[in-house]
XYZ file of C-alpha atoms in Angstrom:
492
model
C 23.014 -3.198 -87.480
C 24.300 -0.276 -84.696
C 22.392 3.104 -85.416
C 24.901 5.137 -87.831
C 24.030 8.061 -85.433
C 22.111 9.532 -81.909
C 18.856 10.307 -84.444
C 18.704 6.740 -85.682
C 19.246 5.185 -82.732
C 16.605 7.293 -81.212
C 14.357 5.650 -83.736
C 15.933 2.502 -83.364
C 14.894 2.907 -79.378
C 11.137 4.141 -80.285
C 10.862 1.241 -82.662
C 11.448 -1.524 -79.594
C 9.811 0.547 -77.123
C 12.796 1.413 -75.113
C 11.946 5.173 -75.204
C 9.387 7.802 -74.025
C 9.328 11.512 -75.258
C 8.392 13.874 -72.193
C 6.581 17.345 -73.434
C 6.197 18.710 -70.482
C 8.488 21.555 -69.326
C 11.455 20.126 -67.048
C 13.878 21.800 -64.923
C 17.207 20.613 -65.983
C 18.303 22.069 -62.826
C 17.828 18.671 -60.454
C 14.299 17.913 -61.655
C 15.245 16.014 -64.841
C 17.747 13.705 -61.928
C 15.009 12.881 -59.929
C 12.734 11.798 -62.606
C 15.919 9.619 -64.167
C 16.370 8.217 -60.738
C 12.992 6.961 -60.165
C 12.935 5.314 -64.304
C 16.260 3.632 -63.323
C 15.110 2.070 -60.292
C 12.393 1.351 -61.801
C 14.439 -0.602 -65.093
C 12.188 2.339 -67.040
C 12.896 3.365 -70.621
C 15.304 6.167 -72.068
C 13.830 9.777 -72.056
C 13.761 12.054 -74.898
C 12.542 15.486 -72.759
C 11.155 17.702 -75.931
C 11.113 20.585 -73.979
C 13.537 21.346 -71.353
C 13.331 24.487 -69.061
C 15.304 27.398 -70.743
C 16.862 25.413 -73.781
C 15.191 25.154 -77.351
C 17.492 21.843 -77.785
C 15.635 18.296 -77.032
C 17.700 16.134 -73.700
C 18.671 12.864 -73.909
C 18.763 10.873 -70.563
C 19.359 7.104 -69.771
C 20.034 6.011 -73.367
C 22.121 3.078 -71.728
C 20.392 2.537 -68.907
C 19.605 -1.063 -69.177
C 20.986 -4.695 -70.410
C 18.769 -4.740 -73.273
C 19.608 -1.073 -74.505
C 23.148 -1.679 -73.878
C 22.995 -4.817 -76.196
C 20.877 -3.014 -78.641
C 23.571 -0.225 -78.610
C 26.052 -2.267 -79.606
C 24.157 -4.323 -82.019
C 24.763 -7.537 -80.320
C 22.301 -10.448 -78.698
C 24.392 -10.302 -75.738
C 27.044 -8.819 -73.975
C 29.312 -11.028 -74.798
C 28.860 -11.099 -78.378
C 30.474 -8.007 -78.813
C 33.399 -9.109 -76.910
C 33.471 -11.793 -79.410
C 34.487 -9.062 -82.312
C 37.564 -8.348 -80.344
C 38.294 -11.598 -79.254
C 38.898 -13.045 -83.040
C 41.108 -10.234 -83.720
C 43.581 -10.962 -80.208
C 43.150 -14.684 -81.616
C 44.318 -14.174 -84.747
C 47.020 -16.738 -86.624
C 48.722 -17.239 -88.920
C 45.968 -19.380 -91.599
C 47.082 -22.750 -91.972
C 44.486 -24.207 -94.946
C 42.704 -22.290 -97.449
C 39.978 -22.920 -94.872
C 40.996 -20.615 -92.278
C 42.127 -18.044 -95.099
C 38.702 -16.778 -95.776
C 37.279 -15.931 -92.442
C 41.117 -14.674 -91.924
C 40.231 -12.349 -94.438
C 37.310 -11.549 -93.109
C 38.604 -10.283 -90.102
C 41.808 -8.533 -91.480
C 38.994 -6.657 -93.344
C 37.296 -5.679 -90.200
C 40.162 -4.322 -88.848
C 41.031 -2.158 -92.369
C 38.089 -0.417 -92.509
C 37.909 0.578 -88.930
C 40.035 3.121 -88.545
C 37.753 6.931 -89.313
C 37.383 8.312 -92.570
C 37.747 11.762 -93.559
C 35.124 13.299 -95.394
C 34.566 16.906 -96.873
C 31.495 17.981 -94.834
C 29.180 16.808 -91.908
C 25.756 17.189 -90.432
C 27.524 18.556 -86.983
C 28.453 21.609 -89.230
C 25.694 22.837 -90.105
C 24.605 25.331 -87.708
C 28.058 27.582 -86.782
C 28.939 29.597 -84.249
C 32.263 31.829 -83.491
C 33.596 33.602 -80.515
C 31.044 35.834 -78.838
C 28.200 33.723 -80.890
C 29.057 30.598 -78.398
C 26.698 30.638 -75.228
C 26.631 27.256 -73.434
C 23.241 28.378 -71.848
C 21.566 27.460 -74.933
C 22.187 24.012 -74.692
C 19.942 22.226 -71.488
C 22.820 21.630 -68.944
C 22.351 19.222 -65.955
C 23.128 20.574 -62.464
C 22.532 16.889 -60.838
C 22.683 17.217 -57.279
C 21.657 19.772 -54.990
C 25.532 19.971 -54.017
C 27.183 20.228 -57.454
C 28.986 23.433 -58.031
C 27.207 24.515 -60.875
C 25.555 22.474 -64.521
C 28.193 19.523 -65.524
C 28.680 18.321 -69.271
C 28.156 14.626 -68.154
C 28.503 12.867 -71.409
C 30.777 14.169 -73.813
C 33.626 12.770 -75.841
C 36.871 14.711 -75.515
C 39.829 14.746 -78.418
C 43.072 15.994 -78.034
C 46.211 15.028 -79.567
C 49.495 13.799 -78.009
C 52.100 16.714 -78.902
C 54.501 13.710 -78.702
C 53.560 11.465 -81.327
C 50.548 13.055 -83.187
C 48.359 10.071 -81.419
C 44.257 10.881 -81.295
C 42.647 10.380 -77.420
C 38.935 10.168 -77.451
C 38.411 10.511 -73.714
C 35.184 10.922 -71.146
C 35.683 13.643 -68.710
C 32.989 15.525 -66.841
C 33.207 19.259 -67.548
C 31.563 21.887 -65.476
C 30.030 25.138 -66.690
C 31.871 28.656 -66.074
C 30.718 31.050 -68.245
C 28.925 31.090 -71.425
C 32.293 30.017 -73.483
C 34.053 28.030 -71.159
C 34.192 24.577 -68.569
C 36.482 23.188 -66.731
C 37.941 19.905 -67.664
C 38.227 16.720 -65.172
C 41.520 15.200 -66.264
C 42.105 12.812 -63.643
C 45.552 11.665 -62.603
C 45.332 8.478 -64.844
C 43.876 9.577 -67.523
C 45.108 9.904 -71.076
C 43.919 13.203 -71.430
C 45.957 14.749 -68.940
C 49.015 13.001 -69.779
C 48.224 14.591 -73.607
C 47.760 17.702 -71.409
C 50.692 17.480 -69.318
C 53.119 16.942 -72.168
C 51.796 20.204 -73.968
C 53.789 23.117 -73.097
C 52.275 25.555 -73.988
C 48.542 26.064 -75.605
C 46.816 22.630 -76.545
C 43.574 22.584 -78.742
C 40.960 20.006 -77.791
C 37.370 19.670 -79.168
C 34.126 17.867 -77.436
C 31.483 15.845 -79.350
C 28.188 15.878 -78.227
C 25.159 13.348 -78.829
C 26.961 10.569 -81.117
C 25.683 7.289 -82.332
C 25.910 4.776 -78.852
C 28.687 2.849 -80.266
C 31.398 5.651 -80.248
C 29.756 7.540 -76.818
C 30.532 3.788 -75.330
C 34.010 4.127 -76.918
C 35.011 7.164 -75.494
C 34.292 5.614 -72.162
C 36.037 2.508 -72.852
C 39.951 2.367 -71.065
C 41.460 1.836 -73.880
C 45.231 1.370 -74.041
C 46.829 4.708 -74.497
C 48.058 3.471 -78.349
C 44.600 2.419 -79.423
C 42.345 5.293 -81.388
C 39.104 5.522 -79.771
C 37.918 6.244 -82.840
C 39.046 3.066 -84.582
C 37.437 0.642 -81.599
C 34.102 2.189 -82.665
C 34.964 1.268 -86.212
C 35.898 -2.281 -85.214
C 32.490 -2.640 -82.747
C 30.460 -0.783 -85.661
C 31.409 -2.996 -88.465
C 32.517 0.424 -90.526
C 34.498 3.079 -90.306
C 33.309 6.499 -88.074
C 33.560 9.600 -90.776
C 35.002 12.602 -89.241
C 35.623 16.073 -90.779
C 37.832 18.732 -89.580
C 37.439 21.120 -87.400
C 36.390 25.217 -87.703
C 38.684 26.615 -85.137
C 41.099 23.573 -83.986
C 43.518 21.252 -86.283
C 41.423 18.292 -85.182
C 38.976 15.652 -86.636
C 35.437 15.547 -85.168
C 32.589 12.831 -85.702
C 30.909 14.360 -88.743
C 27.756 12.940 -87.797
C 27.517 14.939 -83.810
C 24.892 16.996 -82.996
C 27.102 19.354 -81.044
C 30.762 19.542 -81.615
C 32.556 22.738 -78.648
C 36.295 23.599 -80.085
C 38.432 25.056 -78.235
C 41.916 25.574 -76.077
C 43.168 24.675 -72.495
C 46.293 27.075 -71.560
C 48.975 25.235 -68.975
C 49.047 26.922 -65.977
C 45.236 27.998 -66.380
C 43.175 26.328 -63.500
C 39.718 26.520 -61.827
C 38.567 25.103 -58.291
C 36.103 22.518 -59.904
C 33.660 20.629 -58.193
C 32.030 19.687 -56.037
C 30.181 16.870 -58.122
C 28.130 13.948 -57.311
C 30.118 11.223 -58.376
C 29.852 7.650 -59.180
C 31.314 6.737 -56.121
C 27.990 7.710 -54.720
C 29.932 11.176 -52.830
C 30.713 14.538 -53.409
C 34.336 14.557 -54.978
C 35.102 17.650 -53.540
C 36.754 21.138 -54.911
C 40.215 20.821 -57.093
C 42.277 22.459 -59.554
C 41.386 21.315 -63.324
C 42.185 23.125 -66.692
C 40.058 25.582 -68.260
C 38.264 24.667 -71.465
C 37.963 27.822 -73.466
C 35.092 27.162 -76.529
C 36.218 29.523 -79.276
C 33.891 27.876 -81.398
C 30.134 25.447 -81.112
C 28.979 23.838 -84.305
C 26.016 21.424 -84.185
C 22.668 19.655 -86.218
C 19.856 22.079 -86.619
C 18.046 21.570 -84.078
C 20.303 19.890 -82.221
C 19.777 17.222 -79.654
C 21.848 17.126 -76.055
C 22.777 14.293 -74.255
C 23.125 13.423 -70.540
C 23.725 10.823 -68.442
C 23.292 11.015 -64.338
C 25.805 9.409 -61.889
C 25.599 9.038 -58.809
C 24.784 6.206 -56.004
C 25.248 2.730 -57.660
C 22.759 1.825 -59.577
C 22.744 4.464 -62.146
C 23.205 4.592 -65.888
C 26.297 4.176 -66.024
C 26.402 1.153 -64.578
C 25.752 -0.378 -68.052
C 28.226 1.269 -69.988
C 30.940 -0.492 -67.113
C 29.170 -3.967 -67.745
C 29.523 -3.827 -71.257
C 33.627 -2.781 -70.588
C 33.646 -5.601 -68.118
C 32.268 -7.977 -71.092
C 33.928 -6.449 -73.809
C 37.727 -6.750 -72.885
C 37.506 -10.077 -70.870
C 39.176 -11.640 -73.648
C 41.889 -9.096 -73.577
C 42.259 -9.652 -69.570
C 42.353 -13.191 -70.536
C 45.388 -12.821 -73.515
C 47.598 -11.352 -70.639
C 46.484 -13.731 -67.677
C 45.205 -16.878 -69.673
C 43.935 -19.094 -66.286
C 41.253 -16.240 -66.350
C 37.788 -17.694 -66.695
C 35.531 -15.135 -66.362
C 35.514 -11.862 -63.840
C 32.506 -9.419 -62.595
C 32.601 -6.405 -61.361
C 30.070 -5.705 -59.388
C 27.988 -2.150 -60.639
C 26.894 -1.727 -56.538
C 30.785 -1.651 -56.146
C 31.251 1.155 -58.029
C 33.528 -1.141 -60.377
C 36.630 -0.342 -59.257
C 35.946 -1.213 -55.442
C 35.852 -5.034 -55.772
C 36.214 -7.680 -58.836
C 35.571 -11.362 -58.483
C 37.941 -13.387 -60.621
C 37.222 -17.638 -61.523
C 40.465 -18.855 -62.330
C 41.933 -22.395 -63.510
C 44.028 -23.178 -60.534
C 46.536 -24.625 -61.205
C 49.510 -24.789 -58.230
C 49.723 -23.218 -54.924
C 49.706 -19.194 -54.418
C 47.569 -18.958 -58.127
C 45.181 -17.086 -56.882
C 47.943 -14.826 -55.629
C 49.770 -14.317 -58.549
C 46.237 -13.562 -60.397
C 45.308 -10.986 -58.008
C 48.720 -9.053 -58.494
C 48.123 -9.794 -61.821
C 44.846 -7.767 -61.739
C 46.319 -4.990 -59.670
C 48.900 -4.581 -62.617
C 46.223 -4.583 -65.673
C 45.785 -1.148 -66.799
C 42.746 0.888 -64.915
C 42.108 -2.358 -63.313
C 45.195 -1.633 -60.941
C 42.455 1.013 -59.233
C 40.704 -2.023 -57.740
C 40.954 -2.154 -54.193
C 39.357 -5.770 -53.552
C 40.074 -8.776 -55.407
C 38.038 -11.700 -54.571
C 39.405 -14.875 -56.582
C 37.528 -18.421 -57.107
C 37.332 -21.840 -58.538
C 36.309 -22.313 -62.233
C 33.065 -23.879 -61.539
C 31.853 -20.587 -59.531
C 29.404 -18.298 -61.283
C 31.198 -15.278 -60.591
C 28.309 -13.109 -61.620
C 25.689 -15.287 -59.246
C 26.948 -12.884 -55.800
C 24.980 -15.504 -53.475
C 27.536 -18.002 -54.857
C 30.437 -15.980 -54.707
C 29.426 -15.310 -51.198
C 29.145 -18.989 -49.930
C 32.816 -19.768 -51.348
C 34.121 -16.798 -49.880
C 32.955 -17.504 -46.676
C 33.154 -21.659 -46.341
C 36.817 -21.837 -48.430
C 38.438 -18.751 -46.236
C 40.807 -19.012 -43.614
C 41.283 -15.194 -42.856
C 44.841 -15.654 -41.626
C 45.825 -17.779 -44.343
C 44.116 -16.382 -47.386
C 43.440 -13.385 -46.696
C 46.228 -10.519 -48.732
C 47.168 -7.112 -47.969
C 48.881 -4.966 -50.147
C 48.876 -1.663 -51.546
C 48.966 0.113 -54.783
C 47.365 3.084 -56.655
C 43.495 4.435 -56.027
C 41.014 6.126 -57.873
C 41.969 9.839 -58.447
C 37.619 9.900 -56.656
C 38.460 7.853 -53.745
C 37.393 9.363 -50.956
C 38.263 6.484 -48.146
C 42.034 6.592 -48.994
C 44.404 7.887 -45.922
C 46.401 9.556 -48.670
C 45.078 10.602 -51.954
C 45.861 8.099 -55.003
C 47.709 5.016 -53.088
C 45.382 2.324 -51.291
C 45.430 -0.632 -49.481
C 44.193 -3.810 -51.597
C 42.660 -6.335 -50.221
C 43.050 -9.753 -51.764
C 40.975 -12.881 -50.583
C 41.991 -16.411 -52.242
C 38.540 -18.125 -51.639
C 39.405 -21.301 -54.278
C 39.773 -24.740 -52.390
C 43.138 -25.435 -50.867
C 45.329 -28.545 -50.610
C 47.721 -29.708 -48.467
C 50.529 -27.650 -49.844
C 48.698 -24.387 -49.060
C 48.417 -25.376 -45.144
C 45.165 -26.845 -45.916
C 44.194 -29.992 -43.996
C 42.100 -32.857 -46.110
C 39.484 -30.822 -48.120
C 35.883 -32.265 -48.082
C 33.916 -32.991 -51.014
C 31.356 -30.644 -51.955
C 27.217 -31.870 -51.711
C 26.435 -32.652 -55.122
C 23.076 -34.681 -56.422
C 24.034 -37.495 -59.045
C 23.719 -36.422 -62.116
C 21.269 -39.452 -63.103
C 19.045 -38.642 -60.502
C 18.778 -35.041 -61.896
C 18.280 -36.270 -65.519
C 15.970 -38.261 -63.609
C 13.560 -35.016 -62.275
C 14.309 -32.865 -65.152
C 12.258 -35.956 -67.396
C 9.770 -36.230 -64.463
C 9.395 -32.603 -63.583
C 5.733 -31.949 -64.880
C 4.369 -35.011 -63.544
C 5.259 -33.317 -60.038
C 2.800 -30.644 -60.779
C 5.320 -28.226 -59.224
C 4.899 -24.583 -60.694
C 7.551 -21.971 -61.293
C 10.263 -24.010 -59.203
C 13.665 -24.851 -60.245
C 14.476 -21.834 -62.292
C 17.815 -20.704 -62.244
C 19.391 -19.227 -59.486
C 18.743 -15.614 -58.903
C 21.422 -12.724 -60.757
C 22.136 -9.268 -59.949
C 23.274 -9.959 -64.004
C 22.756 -12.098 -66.538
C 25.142 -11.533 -69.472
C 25.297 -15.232 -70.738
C 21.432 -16.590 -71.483
């Protein structure tokens, strides 16, 4: 089962070996990113540091930062599995025998209790503090790069409310340290916090949890659509419902099981040059006007554990929370564009530089029409290359990917330009938020697509493979014909 909160799934993570406590003293202050860079690389465990220069609060780095911890997050075998869960509620039908009625019911069931229950008190209120109480310095802030403004909240989940419908957002957003009771927050163009933001008029309360059980941090991450409760997709992915209480200072609900919970107020028309930050993109995003987070209130667990995460050049952390978004709503990309097989996006790509698409093609221009198809999908419309082959391609196997891309492409027939919206981060774009795309159709082609007779592709028979798989030990060939060689391998 998922860990119910960030102290059991510490345990949970101690228990499998995943994690190592660090008592010696560490400089939050770029230290603690160069020691997480090296574990990455290195496929190393999470770190609890115990002791943290100048904070009495235990840090939590690279909780995600590998396939296995990602799966163990989410309480799943695989990746895949947990796209599963939401995959049998898109499927749902109508039941047609008394058969399907009880795993209908199952399901319906799933989907009841997942939306968050209120409850009367929580362990993220225990320790309280008001106004001039709040100092931020407490808590053992990253500064990540030598040329980040100043220490970044990297790993937060932000709530706000719609003023238009009453509608909860659950929302990631960096936030960098001003003062001792306030941050700037990184709404981005796209993002559903700043549209909550920009429809406010006038003051808007939002609140921040802090170090939450993996399964809702993912979910805060996760590009929802803008209808969907955060909250309630943690539910679903959980198997129960996330308890919340209300707040101290703001009209909002807060996971009741945090270890830090920040309330608080942005004012329209109060902005702050924020940033520079180094960014997933593997750059500086440089200097902008965001809105000013004032805390008028920090709750949290006695002794109180903070969590980080470090971004930066590809591969980071991070790059596991995108695979399991990339796994997770594949069957949602595939209930709007159904000749979908299977897509990657690649975590040295920064994930919204380049996706490779297998498709069922089906009749000339297909891979077009799936690559505008793509560029229309929600966040996916950010991507700037689309690379689109046959269904037998391993999308995820990037040495195969590479051979069809190169031996099935005519560059001035299959080759599309277009152009359409960018990554608020993007620093390549000639004007800031609109891109070029690049599409490349690297499927076989027939005559109809200009195509002149298509070879057949080398291929052993398949009796003379059965053949050497029944034979292979007699050959007395070690460690040969293993599987091809992934940069992932979400389906063992």
């Amino acid at each position: 089962m998922p860990a119910d909160d960030l102290r059991e799934w510490i345990a949970l993570l101690e228990r499998e070996g995943e994690l190592v406590r660090v008592d010696a003293e560490v400089d939050p202050h770029l230290e603690v990113t160069e020691i997480v860079a090296r574990t990455v690389r290195a496929d190393g465990p999470a770190l609890l540091f115990e002791h943290p220069k100048g904070s009495e609060h235990a840090l939590l780095v690279n909780q995600f930062g590998s396939e296995r911890r990602m799966c163990l997050a989410l309480g799943v075998e695989r990746l895949d599995d947990a796209a599963a869960k939401l995959a049998d509620v898109l499927e749902m039908q109508p039941p047609q025998s008394l058969g399907e009625k009880l795993p209908g019911l199952k399901q319906l069931k799933s989907i009841a209790d997942s939306p968050p229950r209120l409850v009367r008190k929580g362990a993220s209120q225990e320790v309280v503090l008001r106004e001039d109480e709040v100092d931020l310095g407490r808590l053992p802030i990253q500064t990540c790069w030598p040329g980040d403004a100043g220490p970044f909240i990297t790993l937060p989940a932000v709530i706000t409310r719609d003023p238009r419908d009453g509608r909860r957002n659950v929302g990631m957003y960096r936030m960098q340290v001003l003062g001792p009771r306030a941050t700037a927050m990184h709404w981005q163009l796209h993002k559903d916090g700043r549209a909550d933001y920009v429809a406010e008029r006038g003051r808007m309360e939002v609140a921040v949890a802090l170090g939450l059980d993996p399964i809702t941090a993912y979910a805060a991450s996760a590009p929802l659509p803008k209808h969907i409760d955060e909250l309630m997709f943690a539910g679903l992915l959980r198997g129960q419902a996330v308890d919340v209480v209300k707040g101290i200072t703001v009209d909002l609900e807060v996971p009741a099981a945090a270890e830090i919970v920040l309330e608080g107020y942005v004012d329209q028309g109060e902005l702050v040059a924020e940033g520079p930050f180094g960014d997933h993109t593997g750059y500086y995003t440089p200097a902008e006007p965001f809105p000013v987070f004032n805390v008028t209130a920090m709750t949290m667990r006695r002794d109180a554990i903070y969590p980080s995460i470090v971004v930066g050049k590809p591969p980071q952390e991070d790059g596991w929370l995108g695979k399991a978004t990339e796994r997770i709503f594949l069957p949602a990309i595939r209930a709007t564009v159904p000749e979908i097989v299977d897509y990657d996006l690649p975590i040295a790509g920064a994930f919204h530089n380049c996706c490779i698409v297998s498709i069922r093609k089906a009749y000339p221009g297909h891979a077009r029409k799936v690559m505008h198809a793509i560029w229309g999908l929600g966040m996916l419309s950010l991507t700037k290359a689309v690379i689109v082959v046959d269904e037998h391609v391993d999308v995820h196997d990037y040495e195969q990917v590479t051979f069809y891309a190169g031996a099935n492409v005519d560059p001035a027939r299959d080759v599309v330009l277009s152009e359409g919206p960018a990554d608020h981060l993007d620093h390549a774009t000639t004007r800031q938020f609109l891109s070029g795309k690049l599409g490349i159709d690297a499927t076989a082609k027939g005559p109809t697509e200009g195509a002149r007779e298509w070879p057949a592709e080398i291929e052993m028979n398949a009796e003379i493979r059965e053949l050497v798989d029944a034979r292979w030990a007699e050959y007395g060939i070690a460690s040969a014909g293993t599987a091809p060689r992934r940069t992932i391998n979400v389906r063992r």
